[in-house]
Amino acid sequence: DLNSETKLTYTVSFSAMRFTYTGPALPAFLPVISNIRPTATPSPGVALSQRAGFDACTLPSISKMQTWWNTSPYWIYGLYLGGISYPAPPTCSLPDAAWVSAVRQQGWTFIPTWVGPQAACSAFKNKMSGDPVVAYQQGRGEAEAAVAAAARLGLINASHGTVIYYDLENFGGASTECRQAASSFINGWTGRLR
């Protein structure tokens, strides 16, 4: 809600975004699980990049990904791992380990993303609890499911891990209680991933 819109009257859309770490966030409602600062060198399996990337709901074929690799400015693919709020086939599709392996051999890197329950006050069908204590536990459970999906795809193993993003959609105009529950959920998510 930083674009001065009135009661969600405008839509802001994007197909790619860049995150810049500016320091640890101060807890808005509940304490942060830990105060781990990123090291200068990312852990194995994690890379810092400023190259262009894209994602797609319908998984491109391996040959189409090769064409993209050869002819586009893109180097990174936003890889959806699943989650209860990710649209089911035939609307969208998910990769298997063979697809990930083949595309990785082409040179692609990934932004693994989990699309689980959305804010309790959102209009989405699958919602997290409005109770911060329950939402925290739900966040931990979603992290475990996302890690299992990443492991099945070969993105993590005993020697290296990966960053996994949580796709939490806009729930602007939310009450303090709803924001507290969403914050608690994300604290559970990040704490369990770590």
mmCIF file of C-alpha atoms in Angstrom:
data_model
loop_
_atom_site.group_PDB
_atom_site.id
_atom_site.type_symbol
_atom_site.label_atom_id
_atom_site.label_comp_id
_atom_site.label_asym_id
_atom_site.label_seq_id
_atom_site.Cartn_x
_atom_site.Cartn_y
_atom_site.Cartn_z
ATOM 1 C CA ASP A 1 0.000 0.000 0.000
ATOM 2 C CA LEU A 2 2.900 2.346 -0.632
ATOM 3 C CA ASN A 3 1.594 3.535 -3.986
ATOM 4 C CA SER A 4 -1.002 5.909 -2.467
ATOM 5 C CA GLU A 5 -3.925 3.928 -3.789
ATOM 6 C CA THR A 6 -7.357 4.414 -2.308
ATOM 7 C CA LYS A 7 -9.111 1.258 -1.098
ATOM 8 C CA LEU A 8 -7.293 -1.028 -3.547
ATOM 9 C CA THR A 9 -8.440 0.893 -6.621
ATOM 10 C CA TYR A 10 -5.296 0.214 -8.640
ATOM 11 C CA THR A 11 -3.554 -2.980 -9.598
ATOM 12 C CA VAL A 12 0.213 -3.226 -9.660
ATOM 13 C CA SER A 13 1.457 -6.133 -11.791
ATOM 14 C CA PHE A 14 4.920 -7.437 -12.544
ATOM 15 C CA SER A 15 6.524 -10.409 -14.206
ATOM 16 C CA ALA A 16 9.856 -10.160 -12.414
ATOM 17 C CA MET A 17 11.199 -8.497 -9.334
ATOM 18 C CA ARG A 18 14.477 -7.840 -7.610
ATOM 19 C CA PHE A 19 14.999 -8.147 -3.858
ATOM 20 C CA THR A 20 17.719 -6.163 -2.149
ATOM 21 C CA TYR A 21 18.785 -7.123 1.359
ATOM 22 C CA THR A 22 18.896 -3.976 3.502
ATOM 23 C CA GLY A 23 19.396 -5.568 6.903
ATOM 24 C CA PRO A 24 17.364 -7.611 9.315
ATOM 25 C CA ALA A 25 13.750 -6.527 9.545
ATOM 26 C CA LEU A 26 12.439 -5.391 12.878
ATOM 27 C CA PRO A 27 9.538 -7.538 14.013
ATOM 28 C CA ALA A 28 6.244 -5.864 13.240
ATOM 29 C CA PHE A 29 4.097 -7.916 15.595
ATOM 30 C CA LEU A 30 5.826 -11.037 16.875
ATOM 31 C CA PRO A 31 9.515 -11.586 17.573
ATOM 32 C CA VAL A 32 11.678 -12.838 14.743
ATOM 33 C CA ILE A 33 12.742 -16.418 15.391
ATOM 34 C CA SER A 34 16.442 -15.623 15.087
ATOM 35 C CA ASN A 35 18.622 -12.746 14.059
ATOM 36 C CA ILE A 36 20.817 -14.510 11.515
ATOM 37 C CA ARG A 37 22.658 -12.131 9.202
ATOM 38 C CA PRO A 38 23.615 -13.405 5.759
ATOM 39 C CA THR A 39 27.285 -14.114 5.285
ATOM 40 C CA ALA A 40 29.321 -12.522 2.530
ATOM 41 C CA THR A 41 29.393 -15.886 0.766
ATOM 42 C CA PRO A 42 26.100 -17.717 0.268
ATOM 43 C CA SER A 43 25.866 -21.306 1.421
ATOM 44 C CA PRO A 44 26.419 -24.075 -1.168
ATOM 45 C CA GLY A 45 23.488 -24.365 -3.555
ATOM 46 C CA VAL A 46 22.597 -20.671 -3.165
ATOM 47 C CA ALA A 47 23.758 -18.025 -5.645
ATOM 48 C CA LEU A 48 23.451 -14.271 -5.836
ATOM 49 C CA SER A 49 22.552 -13.037 -9.299
ATOM 50 C CA GLN A 50 21.391 -9.882 -11.020
ATOM 51 C CA ARG A 51 20.503 -11.656 -14.241
ATOM 52 C CA ALA A 52 16.990 -11.637 -15.686
ATOM 53 C CA GLY A 53 14.485 -14.354 -14.925
ATOM 54 C CA PHE A 54 10.888 -15.361 -15.590
ATOM 55 C CA ASP A 55 8.269 -17.814 -14.399
ATOM 56 C CA ALA A 56 5.317 -19.553 -16.004
ATOM 57 C CA CYS A 57 2.229 -21.282 -14.681
ATOM 58 C CA THR A 58 2.373 -23.887 -17.434
ATOM 59 C CA LEU A 59 5.728 -25.627 -17.373
ATOM 60 C CA PRO A 60 7.622 -25.047 -20.648
ATOM 61 C CA SER A 61 8.922 -28.149 -22.405
ATOM 62 C CA ILE A 62 12.610 -28.969 -22.105
ATOM 63 C CA SER A 63 13.122 -28.059 -25.771
ATOM 64 C CA LYS A 64 11.334 -24.740 -25.290
ATOM 65 C CA MET A 65 13.575 -24.020 -22.296
ATOM 66 C CA GLN A 66 16.608 -24.721 -24.514
ATOM 67 C CA THR A 67 15.281 -22.252 -27.085
ATOM 68 C CA TRP A 68 14.785 -19.662 -24.341
ATOM 69 C CA TRP A 69 18.320 -20.326 -23.097
ATOM 70 C CA ASN A 70 19.791 -19.883 -26.585
ATOM 71 C CA THR A 71 17.796 -16.832 -27.688
ATOM 72 C CA SER A 72 16.509 -14.884 -24.680
ATOM 73 C CA PRO A 73 18.120 -12.599 -22.091
ATOM 74 C CA TYR A 74 16.876 -14.907 -19.304
ATOM 75 C CA TRP A 75 19.102 -17.064 -17.083
ATOM 76 C CA ILE A 76 16.791 -17.822 -14.137
ATOM 77 C CA TYR A 77 13.479 -19.666 -13.994
ATOM 78 C CA GLY A 78 10.933 -19.091 -11.206
ATOM 79 C CA LEU A 79 10.252 -22.715 -10.303
ATOM 80 C CA TYR A 80 6.962 -23.403 -8.531
ATOM 81 C CA LEU A 81 7.234 -26.294 -6.079
ATOM 82 C CA GLY A 82 3.517 -26.579 -5.342
ATOM 83 C CA GLY A 83 1.336 -25.760 -2.356
ATOM 84 C CA ILE A 84 -2.393 -25.780 -1.695
ATOM 85 C CA SER A 85 -2.918 -22.416 -3.426
ATOM 86 C CA TYR A 86 -0.988 -23.313 -6.579
ATOM 87 C CA PRO A 87 -3.516 -23.829 -9.420
ATOM 88 C CA ALA A 88 -4.019 -27.501 -10.231
ATOM 89 C CA PRO A 89 -3.578 -29.042 -13.686
ATOM 90 C CA PRO A 90 -4.588 -28.415 -16.368
ATOM 91 C CA THR A 91 -4.476 -24.718 -15.387
ATOM 92 C CA CYS A 92 -0.864 -24.978 -14.208
ATOM 93 C CA SER A 93 1.743 -27.707 -14.027
ATOM 94 C CA LEU A 94 4.625 -28.688 -11.766
ATOM 95 C CA PRO A 95 8.045 -30.056 -12.689
ATOM 96 C CA ASP A 96 9.471 -33.440 -11.867
ATOM 97 C CA ALA A 97 13.099 -34.244 -11.026
ATOM 98 C CA ALA A 98 13.892 -35.229 -14.630
ATOM 99 C CA TRP A 99 12.685 -31.844 -15.949
ATOM 100 C CA VAL A 100 14.687 -29.951 -13.302
ATOM 101 C CA SER A 101 17.820 -31.980 -14.047
ATOM 102 C CA ALA A 102 17.540 -31.513 -17.820
ATOM 103 C CA VAL A 103 16.903 -27.782 -17.576
ATOM 104 C CA ARG A 104 19.677 -27.313 -15.006
ATOM 105 C CA GLN A 105 22.079 -29.015 -17.473
ATOM 106 C CA GLN A 106 21.086 -26.397 -20.048
ATOM 107 C CA GLY A 107 22.442 -23.753 -17.658
ATOM 108 C CA TRP A 108 19.280 -22.525 -15.904
ATOM 109 C CA THR A 109 19.195 -21.618 -12.239
ATOM 110 C CA PHE A 110 16.001 -21.503 -10.219
ATOM 111 C CA ILE A 111 13.953 -19.427 -7.808
ATOM 112 C CA PRO A 112 12.027 -22.127 -5.924
ATOM 113 C CA THR A 113 8.620 -20.810 -4.824
ATOM 114 C CA TRP A 114 5.894 -22.339 -2.625
ATOM 115 C CA VAL A 115 2.263 -21.217 -2.955
ATOM 116 C CA GLY A 116 0.544 -22.245 0.264
ATOM 117 C CA PRO A 117 -2.319 -20.782 2.306
ATOM 118 C CA GLN A 118 -2.960 -17.079 1.967
ATOM 119 C CA ALA A 119 -3.820 -14.459 4.598
ATOM 120 C CA ALA A 120 -6.903 -15.136 6.706
ATOM 121 C CA CYS A 121 -8.534 -11.888 5.550
ATOM 122 C CA SER A 122 -7.805 -12.405 1.840
ATOM 123 C CA ALA A 123 -10.331 -13.439 -0.785
ATOM 124 C CA PHE A 124 -8.422 -16.647 -1.555
ATOM 125 C CA LYS A 125 -10.016 -20.051 -1.005
ATOM 126 C CA ASN A 126 -7.169 -21.586 1.013
ATOM 127 C CA LYS A 127 -6.319 -19.431 4.017
ATOM 128 C CA MET A 128 -4.064 -19.605 7.028
ATOM 129 C CA SER A 129 -5.591 -19.291 10.467
ATOM 130 C CA GLY A 130 -6.397 -15.863 11.864
ATOM 131 C CA ASP A 131 -4.984 -17.030 15.212
ATOM 132 C CA PRO A 132 -1.259 -16.129 15.335
ATOM 133 C CA VAL A 133 -0.383 -19.218 17.403
ATOM 134 C CA VAL A 134 -2.055 -21.580 14.922
ATOM 135 C CA ALA A 135 -0.731 -19.602 11.929
ATOM 136 C CA TYR A 136 2.824 -19.955 13.261
ATOM 137 C CA GLN A 137 2.488 -23.755 13.342
ATOM 138 C CA GLN A 138 0.919 -23.727 9.875
ATOM 139 C CA GLY A 139 3.925 -21.768 8.576
ATOM 140 C CA ARG A 140 6.259 -24.396 10.008
ATOM 141 C CA GLY A 141 4.227 -27.162 8.371
ATOM 142 C CA GLU A 142 4.279 -25.403 5.001
ATOM 143 C CA ALA A 143 8.067 -25.031 5.258
ATOM 144 C CA GLU A 144 8.408 -28.773 5.835
ATOM 145 C CA ALA A 145 6.204 -29.537 2.821
ATOM 146 C CA ALA A 146 8.181 -27.102 0.638
ATOM 147 C CA VAL A 147 11.519 -28.615 1.694
ATOM 148 C CA ALA A 148 10.210 -32.104 0.897
ATOM 149 C CA ALA A 149 9.117 -30.909 -2.567
ATOM 150 C CA ALA A 150 12.504 -29.269 -3.176
ATOM 151 C CA ALA A 151 14.268 -32.477 -2.119
ATOM 152 C CA ARG A 152 12.132 -34.577 -4.508
ATOM 153 C CA LEU A 153 13.223 -32.272 -7.337
ATOM 154 C CA GLY A 154 16.907 -32.553 -6.437
ATOM 155 C CA LEU A 155 17.218 -28.918 -5.347
ATOM 156 C CA ILE A 156 18.522 -29.875 -1.901
ATOM 157 C CA ASN A 157 20.435 -32.821 -0.531
ATOM 158 C CA ALA A 158 22.738 -33.689 2.361
ATOM 159 C CA SER A 159 25.493 -31.390 1.073
ATOM 160 C CA HIS A 160 23.568 -28.259 0.075
ATOM 161 C CA GLY A 161 20.276 -26.423 0.502
ATOM 162 C CA THR A 162 18.419 -23.700 -1.328
ATOM 163 C CA VAL A 163 16.396 -20.581 -0.661
ATOM 164 C CA ILE A 164 12.650 -21.183 -0.998
ATOM 165 C CA TYR A 165 10.345 -18.213 -1.472
ATOM 166 C CA TYR A 166 6.805 -18.117 -0.098
ATOM 167 C CA ASP A 167 4.217 -16.614 -2.469
ATOM 168 C CA LEU A 168 1.997 -14.586 -0.130
ATOM 169 C CA GLU A 169 -0.401 -12.525 -2.213
ATOM 170 C CA ASN A 170 -1.593 -9.006 -1.435
ATOM 171 C CA PHE A 171 -4.071 -8.630 1.402
ATOM 172 C CA GLY A 172 -4.095 -4.815 1.573
ATOM 173 C CA GLY A 173 -6.438 -3.029 3.937
ATOM 174 C CA ALA A 174 -6.118 -5.875 6.419
ATOM 175 C CA SER A 175 -6.867 -5.548 10.094
ATOM 176 C CA THR A 176 -4.103 -5.563 12.683
ATOM 177 C CA GLU A 177 -5.177 -9.078 13.685
ATOM 178 C CA CYS A 178 -4.886 -10.364 10.124
ATOM 179 C CA ARG A 179 -1.434 -8.798 9.696
ATOM 180 C CA GLN A 180 -0.332 -10.320 13.004
ATOM 181 C CA ALA A 181 -1.437 -13.781 11.917
ATOM 182 C CA ALA A 182 0.306 -13.430 8.524
ATOM 183 C CA SER A 183 3.478 -12.198 10.243
ATOM 184 C CA SER A 184 3.348 -15.125 12.651
ATOM 185 C CA PHE A 185 2.869 -17.552 9.744
ATOM 186 C CA ILE A 186 5.926 -16.171 7.934
ATOM 187 C CA ASN A 187 7.951 -16.294 11.163
ATOM 188 C CA GLY A 188 7.058 -19.986 11.449
ATOM 189 C CA TRP A 189 7.954 -20.499 7.778
ATOM 190 C CA THR A 190 11.366 -18.823 7.945
ATOM 191 C CA GLY A 191 12.227 -20.306 11.329
ATOM 192 C CA ARG A 192 11.518 -23.845 10.141
ATOM 193 C CA LEU A 193 13.345 -23.374 6.834
ATOM 194 C CA ARG A 194 16.441 -22.276 8.724
#
